[in-house]
Amino acid sequence: GPALLTAIGKISFGSHLKVSNSPAEIMQGINRDLCACSPDHMFATAFLMILDISSGEGRYALAAHPFPLIYRAQSRQVEDLSGRGMLLGVVEHTPYQEYSVRLSPGDTVLFYTDGSVEAMDVNQKLYGRERLSAFVREHGGLPSSELLTRLQDDQTTFLNGVSRRDDVCLIALKLRSER
């Protein structure tokens, strides 16, 4: 099941990262491996970024994963890290595109799984992407660990005791100024 798919994906990622530094090529390799080895009707979403922290230049590829959010420190605005890409493990010879982004010192990228925005309160109201984006706009200048703690607290308050139906993974990456 899901644990096997995760294990195959992790091994495949490590293997392809050793032979390529292209997010699109790595994603294509992982997709081929999952198509060949995963149980029937299993698929995965993914986001892969290779970031040069000295220049702020990032290259990335998507596989039907929620678009990460970028908090731009200078403008205090939030942008999507958007792109296109098919689910992993569905069609063996799927091409993936590579996209690029430039981060500036102080910018924060929030990576999250769909369980974050699809969390529902007692009235069946979704937490939603708009609320997540507004939260990041308001708190994106905080240190990454504090941003994540406050976001988890906000989601817990929103849920008001309702159990989540999906797992959640949140990762915040802040590009620091050079010392």
Short mmCIF file of C-alpha atoms in Angstrom, two decimals:
data_model
loop_
_atom_site.label_atom_id
_atom_site.label_comp_id
_atom_site.label_asym_id
_atom_site.label_seq_id
_atom_site.Cartn_x
_atom_site.Cartn_y
_atom_site.Cartn_z
CA GLY A 1 0.00 0.00 0.00
CA PRO A 2 1.05 3.57 0.74
CA ALA A 3 4.09 2.54 2.80
CA LEU A 4 5.47 0.49 -0.10
CA LEU A 5 4.87 3.37 -2.52
CA THR A 6 6.67 5.77 -0.16
CA ALA A 7 9.63 3.39 0.21
CA ILE A 8 9.93 2.93 -3.56
CA GLY A 9 9.72 6.69 -4.09
CA LYS A 10 12.38 7.42 -1.47
CA ILE A 11 14.83 4.88 -2.90
CA SER A 12 14.13 6.07 -6.44
CA PHE A 13 14.65 9.71 -5.47
CA GLY A 14 18.04 8.96 -3.91
CA SER A 15 19.09 6.92 -6.92
CA HIS A 16 18.13 9.53 -9.51
CA LEU A 17 19.56 12.44 -7.52
CA LYS A 18 22.99 10.77 -7.77
CA VAL A 19 22.95 10.86 -11.59
CA SER A 20 21.08 14.09 -12.41
CA ASN A 21 20.69 17.61 -11.05
CA SER A 22 17.65 18.32 -13.24
CA PRO A 23 14.39 18.29 -11.23
CA ALA A 24 12.44 17.33 -14.39
CA GLU A 25 14.77 14.38 -15.17
CA ILE A 26 14.69 13.21 -11.54
CA MET A 27 10.87 13.39 -11.54
CA GLN A 28 10.73 11.39 -14.81
CA GLY A 29 12.97 8.72 -13.30
CA ILE A 30 10.89 8.47 -10.13
CA ASN A 31 7.74 8.22 -12.25
CA ARG A 32 9.21 5.36 -14.33
CA ASP A 33 10.21 3.51 -11.17
CA LEU A 34 6.80 3.94 -9.55
CA CYS A 35 5.02 2.82 -12.71
CA ALA A 36 7.18 -0.30 -12.84
CA CYS A 37 7.11 -1.22 -9.15
CA SER A 38 4.09 0.23 -7.39
CA PRO A 39 0.93 -1.65 -6.53
CA ASP A 40 -1.99 -1.18 -8.93
CA HIS A 41 -3.86 2.10 -8.81
CA MET A 42 -1.34 3.73 -6.46
CA PHE A 43 0.02 7.17 -7.28
CA ALA A 44 1.85 10.02 -5.60
CA THR A 45 2.17 13.77 -5.82
CA ALA A 46 5.53 15.46 -5.44
CA PHE A 47 7.35 18.75 -5.55
CA LEU A 48 11.12 18.78 -6.09
CA MET A 49 13.29 21.89 -5.87
CA ILE A 50 17.03 22.26 -6.14
CA LEU A 51 18.01 25.59 -4.58
CA ASP A 52 21.35 27.35 -4.78
CA ILE A 53 21.27 29.14 -1.44
CA SER A 54 24.11 31.50 -2.36
CA SER A 55 22.33 32.95 -5.42
CA GLY A 56 18.70 32.23 -4.49
CA GLU A 57 18.19 30.49 -7.84
CA GLY A 58 15.83 27.54 -7.62
CA ARG A 59 14.84 24.97 -10.23
CA TYR A 60 11.82 22.78 -9.64
CA ALA A 61 9.37 20.26 -11.06
CA LEU A 62 5.86 19.33 -9.95
CA ALA A 63 3.83 16.14 -10.06
CA ALA A 64 0.25 17.27 -9.29
CA HIS A 65 1.34 18.57 -5.88
CA PRO A 66 -0.19 21.64 -4.22
CA PHE A 67 1.68 24.76 -5.29
CA PRO A 68 4.07 25.98 -2.57
CA LEU A 69 3.60 29.56 -1.42
CA ILE A 70 6.38 32.16 -1.47
CA TYR A 71 6.30 35.03 0.99
CA ARG A 72 8.27 37.88 -0.58
CA ALA A 73 9.95 39.76 2.27
CA GLN A 74 10.48 42.98 0.32
CA SER A 75 6.86 43.40 -0.87
CA ARG A 76 5.22 41.37 1.95
CA GLN A 77 3.12 39.62 -0.69
CA VAL A 78 2.49 35.92 -1.32
CA GLU A 79 2.94 34.18 -4.68
CA ASP A 80 2.33 30.65 -5.95
CA LEU A 81 5.23 28.53 -7.11
CA SER A 82 3.13 27.18 -9.96
CA GLY A 83 3.64 24.78 -12.81
CA ARG A 84 2.23 21.59 -14.29
CA GLY A 85 2.97 17.93 -13.91
CA MET A 86 1.15 14.59 -13.96
CA LEU A 87 0.75 12.39 -10.89
CA LEU A 88 3.67 10.00 -10.31
CA GLY A 89 3.06 6.32 -11.02
CA VAL A 90 0.21 6.69 -13.53
CA VAL A 91 1.67 6.99 -17.06
CA GLU A 92 5.19 5.63 -17.51
CA HIS A 93 6.56 7.96 -20.19
CA THR A 94 5.23 11.23 -18.81
CA PRO A 95 7.45 14.24 -19.47
CA TYR A 96 7.92 16.71 -16.61
CA GLN A 97 8.80 20.36 -17.07
CA GLU A 98 11.42 22.29 -15.18
CA TYR A 99 10.57 25.73 -13.82
CA SER A 100 12.72 28.34 -12.14
CA VAL A 101 12.35 30.87 -9.37
CA ARG A 102 14.61 33.43 -7.74
CA LEU A 103 14.42 33.90 -3.99
CA SER A 104 15.73 36.97 -2.23
CA PRO A 105 17.09 37.14 1.31
CA GLY A 106 14.19 37.01 3.77
CA ASP A 107 11.82 35.23 1.38
CA THR A 108 10.05 32.17 2.78
CA VAL A 109 8.71 29.19 0.84
CA LEU A 110 5.93 27.15 2.46
CA PHE A 111 5.63 23.58 1.18
CA TYR A 112 2.49 21.74 2.27
CA THR A 113 0.39 18.69 1.50
CA ASP A 114 -3.28 18.79 0.53
CA GLY A 115 -4.29 17.71 4.03
CA SER A 116 -3.41 21.24 5.17
CA VAL A 117 -5.93 23.01 2.94
CA GLU A 118 -8.55 20.25 2.85
CA ALA A 119 -8.98 20.15 6.63
CA MET A 120 -12.69 20.66 7.46
CA ASP A 121 -14.32 22.13 10.52
CA VAL A 122 -17.53 20.91 12.15
CA ASN A 123 -19.59 22.80 9.51
CA GLN A 124 -17.74 21.05 6.64
CA LYS A 125 -15.94 24.31 5.77
CA LEU A 126 -12.47 23.83 4.28
CA TYR A 127 -9.46 25.54 5.81
CA GLY A 128 -8.65 26.38 2.18
CA ARG A 129 -5.86 27.81 0.16
CA GLU A 130 -7.08 31.40 0.50
CA ARG A 131 -6.90 31.20 4.28
CA LEU A 132 -3.46 29.57 4.09
CA SER A 133 -2.23 32.30 1.73
CA ALA A 134 -3.62 35.05 3.98
CA PHE A 135 -1.96 33.43 7.00
CA VAL A 136 1.41 33.32 5.21
CA ARG A 137 1.00 36.95 4.09
CA GLU A 138 0.44 37.99 7.70
CA HIS A 139 3.10 35.80 9.34
CA GLY A 140 5.63 35.11 6.56
CA GLY A 141 8.24 37.43 8.06
CA LEU A 142 8.57 35.26 11.16
CA PRO A 143 11.36 32.70 11.59
CA SER A 144 10.40 29.42 9.88
CA SER A 145 9.90 27.46 13.10
CA GLU A 146 7.60 30.14 14.55
CA LEU A 147 5.63 30.40 11.29
CA LEU A 148 5.01 26.63 11.38
CA THR A 149 4.04 26.63 15.07
CA ARG A 150 1.56 29.46 14.56
CA LEU A 151 0.16 27.82 11.43
CA GLN A 152 -0.40 24.54 13.29
CA ASP A 153 -2.08 26.48 16.11
CA ASP A 154 -4.31 28.31 13.59
CA GLN A 155 -5.36 25.03 11.98
CA THR A 156 -6.05 23.44 15.39
CA THR A 157 -8.22 26.43 16.33
CA PHE A 158 -10.01 26.22 12.97
CA LEU A 159 -10.73 22.50 13.39
CA ASN A 160 -12.04 23.06 16.93
CA GLY A 161 -11.71 19.39 17.91
CA VAL A 162 -12.63 17.84 14.55
CA SER A 163 -10.20 15.10 13.49
CA ARG A 164 -8.27 15.46 10.28
CA ARG A 165 -9.15 13.11 7.44
CA ASP A 166 -5.73 13.32 5.79
CA ASP A 167 -2.13 13.56 6.87
CA VAL A 168 -0.39 16.93 6.93
CA CYS A 169 3.18 17.88 6.16
CA LEU A 170 4.37 21.48 6.45
CA ILE A 171 7.88 22.68 5.62
CA ALA A 172 9.00 26.30 5.70
CA LEU A 173 12.25 27.39 4.10
CA LYS A 174 13.52 30.94 4.68
CA LEU A 175 16.43 32.25 2.65
CA ARG A 176 18.62 34.07 5.13
CA SER A 177 20.77 37.09 4.44
CA GLU A 178 24.48 36.49 4.06
CA ARG A 179 26.41 37.04 7.28
#
